[in-house]
Short mmCIF file of C-alpha atoms in Angstrom, two decimals:
data_model
loop_
_atom_site.label_atom_id
_atom_site.label_comp_id
_atom_site.label_asym_id
_atom_site.label_seq_id
_atom_site.Cartn_x
_atom_site.Cartn_y
_atom_site.Cartn_z
CA TYR Z 20 84.74 202.70 392.58
CA LEU Z 21 87.33 204.92 390.86
CA LYS Z 22 87.06 202.98 387.57
CA ALA Z 23 83.63 204.61 386.97
CA ILE Z 24 85.25 208.05 386.59
CA PRO Z 25 85.86 208.73 382.89
CA ASN Z 26 89.45 209.20 381.71
CA LEU Z 27 90.88 208.75 385.23
CA LYS Z 28 94.24 207.01 384.99
CA MET Z 29 95.07 204.67 387.85
CA PHE Z 30 98.62 203.54 388.51
CA TYR Z 31 99.59 201.06 391.18
CA PRO Z 32 103.37 200.68 391.43
CA GLY Z 33 104.85 197.36 392.54
CA THR Z 34 108.02 198.92 393.86
CA SER Z 35 109.27 202.13 395.41
CA HIS Z 36 111.34 202.71 392.27
CA GLU Z 37 108.18 202.70 390.17
CA LEU Z 38 106.51 205.10 392.59
CA ASN Z 39 109.38 207.53 392.40
CA LYS Z 40 109.55 207.30 388.62
CA ILE Z 41 105.77 207.91 388.10
CA ILE Z 42 105.92 210.92 390.41
CA GLU Z 43 108.89 212.32 388.45
CA LEU Z 44 107.09 211.78 385.13
CA ARG Z 45 103.87 213.37 386.37
CA ALA Z 46 105.78 216.41 387.64
CA ILE Z 47 107.31 216.87 384.22
CA SER Z 48 104.22 216.06 382.17
CA PRO Z 49 100.89 216.15 383.99
CA ASP Z 50 98.44 214.70 381.48
CA GLY Z 51 94.86 214.65 382.80
CA PRO Z 52 93.64 213.33 386.14
CA MET Z 53 95.44 210.45 387.76
CA VAL Z 54 95.41 208.40 390.90
CA ILE Z 55 98.56 206.80 392.20
CA LEU Z 56 97.77 203.94 394.60
CA TYR Z 57 100.37 202.94 397.21
CA PRO Z 58 100.00 201.04 400.41
CA TYR Z 59 101.01 202.17 403.90
CA GLU Z 60 103.70 199.62 404.48
CA GLY Z 61 107.45 199.14 404.36
CA ILE Z 62 109.43 198.51 401.20
CA ARG Z 63 109.94 194.81 400.49
CA GLU Z 64 113.44 193.64 401.23
CA ASP Z 65 113.69 191.69 397.95
CA GLU Z 66 112.61 194.65 395.81
CA ASP Z 67 116.01 195.34 394.19
CA MET Z 68 116.55 191.65 393.30
CA TYR Z 69 113.62 191.64 390.86
CA HIS Z 70 113.32 195.16 389.53
CA PRO Z 71 115.47 197.64 387.68
CA LYS Z 72 116.02 201.04 389.36
CA GLU Z 73 114.93 202.75 386.15
CA PRO Z 74 111.66 201.01 385.22
CA VAL Z 75 109.85 201.62 381.91
CA LEU Z 76 106.31 202.49 383.04
CA GLU Z 77 104.35 202.76 379.75
CA HIS Z 78 103.28 199.14 379.87
CA ALA Z 79 103.07 196.16 382.18
CA GLU Z 80 106.34 194.58 383.28
CA ILE Z 81 106.79 190.95 382.34
CA ILE Z 82 109.00 189.64 385.14
CA ASN Z 83 108.96 186.04 383.96
CA GLU Z 84 107.52 184.55 380.80
CA SER Z 85 105.64 181.25 380.63
CA GLU Z 86 103.84 179.05 378.14
CA MET Z 87 101.56 177.60 380.82
CA GLY Z 88 100.14 180.54 382.69
CA TYR Z 89 100.62 183.97 384.25
CA ILE Z 90 100.22 185.51 387.67
CA LEU Z 91 98.92 189.02 387.08
CA SER Z 92 99.81 191.20 390.04
CA VAL Z 93 99.09 194.76 391.04
CA GLY Z 94 100.90 196.92 393.57
CA ASN Z 95 101.68 195.43 396.89
CA THR Z 96 100.68 191.88 395.95
CA LEU Z 97 103.81 191.57 393.86
CA GLY Z 98 105.66 190.00 396.83
CA ALA Z 99 102.90 187.38 397.17
CA ALA Z 100 103.04 186.70 393.40
CA LEU Z 101 106.81 186.12 393.58
CA GLU Z 102 106.31 183.74 396.55
CA LEU Z 103 103.49 181.94 394.71
CA LYS Z 104 105.75 181.44 391.69
CA LYS Z 105 108.32 179.74 393.97
CA LEU Z 106 105.66 177.52 395.48
CA LEU Z 107 104.39 176.52 392.02
CA SER Z 108 107.99 175.87 390.86
CA ASN Z 109 108.40 173.51 393.77
CA GLU Z 110 105.49 171.54 392.28
CA ASN Z 111 107.19 171.65 388.80
CA ILE Z 112 104.63 174.15 387.53
CA ASP Z 113 106.00 177.10 385.60
CA PHE Z 114 103.99 180.33 385.75
CA GLY Z 115 105.17 183.71 384.63
CA ILE Z 116 104.60 186.94 386.53
CA VAL Z 117 103.32 190.24 385.15
CA ASN Z 118 103.47 193.44 387.21
CA ILE Z 119 100.45 195.20 385.69
CA ARG Z 120 100.99 198.74 387.12
CA TRP Z 121 98.12 200.35 385.12
CA ILE Z 122 94.72 199.44 386.47
CA ASN Z 123 93.03 202.08 384.25
CA PRO Z 124 93.52 201.95 381.42
CA LEU Z 125 94.55 198.30 381.43
CA PRO Z 126 97.38 197.50 379.00
CA LYS Z 127 94.83 195.46 377.01
CA ASP Z 128 96.84 194.89 373.79
CA GLN Z 129 99.82 193.60 375.77
CA LEU Z 130 97.63 191.42 378.01
CA LEU Z 131 95.71 189.93 375.10
CA LEU Z 132 98.97 188.77 373.49
CA LEU Z 133 100.05 187.13 376.73
CA LEU Z 134 96.71 185.57 377.69
CA LYS Z 135 95.96 184.13 374.22
CA ALA Z 136 99.14 182.03 374.53
CA VAL Z 137 98.45 180.42 377.95
CA ARG Z 138 95.87 178.09 379.58
CA TYR Z 139 95.83 179.58 383.12
CA VAL Z 140 95.69 183.05 384.63
CA ILE Z 141 95.79 184.09 388.27
CA THR Z 142 95.12 187.62 389.48
CA THR Z 143 96.33 188.88 392.87
CA GLU Z 144 95.05 192.01 394.60
CA GLU Z 145 94.46 193.43 398.09
CA ASN Z 146 91.02 194.48 397.18
CA ILE Z 147 87.44 193.24 397.22
CA LEU Z 148 86.91 190.82 394.31
CA GLU Z 149 83.62 192.36 393.07
CA GLY Z 150 84.55 195.12 390.68
CA GLY Z 151 88.29 194.86 391.37
CA PHE Z 152 91.34 194.23 389.21
CA GLY Z 153 90.46 190.54 388.77
CA SER Z 154 86.98 191.51 387.51
CA SER Z 155 88.63 193.74 384.86
CA ILE Z 156 90.71 190.77 383.71
CA ALA Z 157 87.64 188.55 383.68
CA GLU Z 158 85.89 191.10 381.45
CA LEU Z 159 88.93 191.21 379.12
CA ILE Z 160 88.91 187.41 378.82
CA VAL Z 161 85.14 187.17 378.17
CA ASP Z 162 84.92 190.16 375.82
CA ASN Z 163 87.74 188.79 373.69
CA GLU Z 164 86.53 185.15 373.79
CA LEU Z 165 89.79 183.87 375.25
CA THR Z 166 89.97 180.24 376.41
CA CYS Z 167 92.28 180.59 379.39
CA LYS Z 168 91.04 179.63 382.87
CA LEU Z 169 90.98 182.40 385.44
CA LEU Z 170 91.44 182.29 389.23
CA ARG Z 171 90.92 185.62 390.98
CA SER Z 172 92.60 186.08 394.32
CA GLY Z 173 91.22 188.91 396.41
CA ILE Z 174 89.14 189.67 399.46
CA THR Z 175 85.56 188.50 399.65
CA SER Z 176 83.01 191.24 400.30
CA SER Z 177 83.51 191.71 404.05
CA PHE Z 178 85.05 194.10 406.50
CA VAL Z 179 88.68 193.45 407.32
CA VAL Z 180 89.82 194.41 410.83
CA PRO Z 181 93.03 196.42 411.16
CA GLY Z 182 96.16 194.44 411.97
CA ASN Z 183 99.45 193.00 410.84
CA LYS Z 184 99.59 192.59 407.02
CA GLN Z 185 100.89 189.04 407.03
CA GLU Z 186 98.23 187.87 409.46
CA LEU Z 187 95.45 189.68 407.57
CA CYS Z 188 96.65 188.22 404.22
CA LYS Z 189 96.39 184.70 405.74
CA GLU Z 190 93.00 185.45 407.29
CA THR Z 191 91.58 186.81 404.03
CA LYS Z 192 93.29 183.98 402.06
CA ILE Z 193 95.31 186.23 399.72
CA ASP Z 194 98.74 185.03 400.85
CA ALA Z 195 100.80 182.73 398.58
CA ASP Z 196 100.01 179.56 400.56
CA SER Z 197 96.28 180.17 400.47
CA ILE Z 198 96.33 180.92 396.78
CA LEU Z 199 98.24 177.73 396.12
CA ARG Z 200 95.62 175.71 398.11
CA ASN Z 201 92.91 177.39 396.00
CA ILE Z 202 94.77 176.53 392.78
CA LYS Z 203 95.04 172.88 393.88
CA LYS Z 204 91.25 172.75 394.51
CA ARG Z 205 90.32 174.49 391.26
CA TRP Z 206 92.89 173.17 388.81
CA VAL Z 207 93.43 169.55 389.90
CA GLU Z 208 94.83 168.69 386.48
CA LEU Z 209 97.94 170.74 387.15
CA PHE Z 210 98.98 168.48 390.00
#
């Protein structure tokens, strides 16, 4: 619903380092209205293994490159994206990971370069699919006549009861194992 507000920047950090950095930058140079999204949950234990303490925030972060496909992740689904990459690697399937960060405006030029070069794209989000991050990527693909296949991973339009994050991710099928099962159903040719 926030995407409908003109000129509203939306930033969703994947790590606590990115959160701290964007707050520092905004304190120094507040440039127009901005929303910083961040979940109410603990910091991932593996955060320092994958991310520099001084992130460059102007564009999306390419964690791993691939010629086959990319997992596009926002915010707190980065852990699931990293786990999914491991599960795919166990199947001898090499996908790269992109930590998007900017939901609005999307880093379109950077994404177009990446998506033109691959056959498969997966989006991960803890959000309702309709009108979410995955929908923005679908629009980008269609509007630019890209040929890559897209699988959006998010929550179907329903109420989610409060509870433990891991249990809720499994219940809503946005955990790495559920996404892998969905990939196997959708893209049989990969396996």
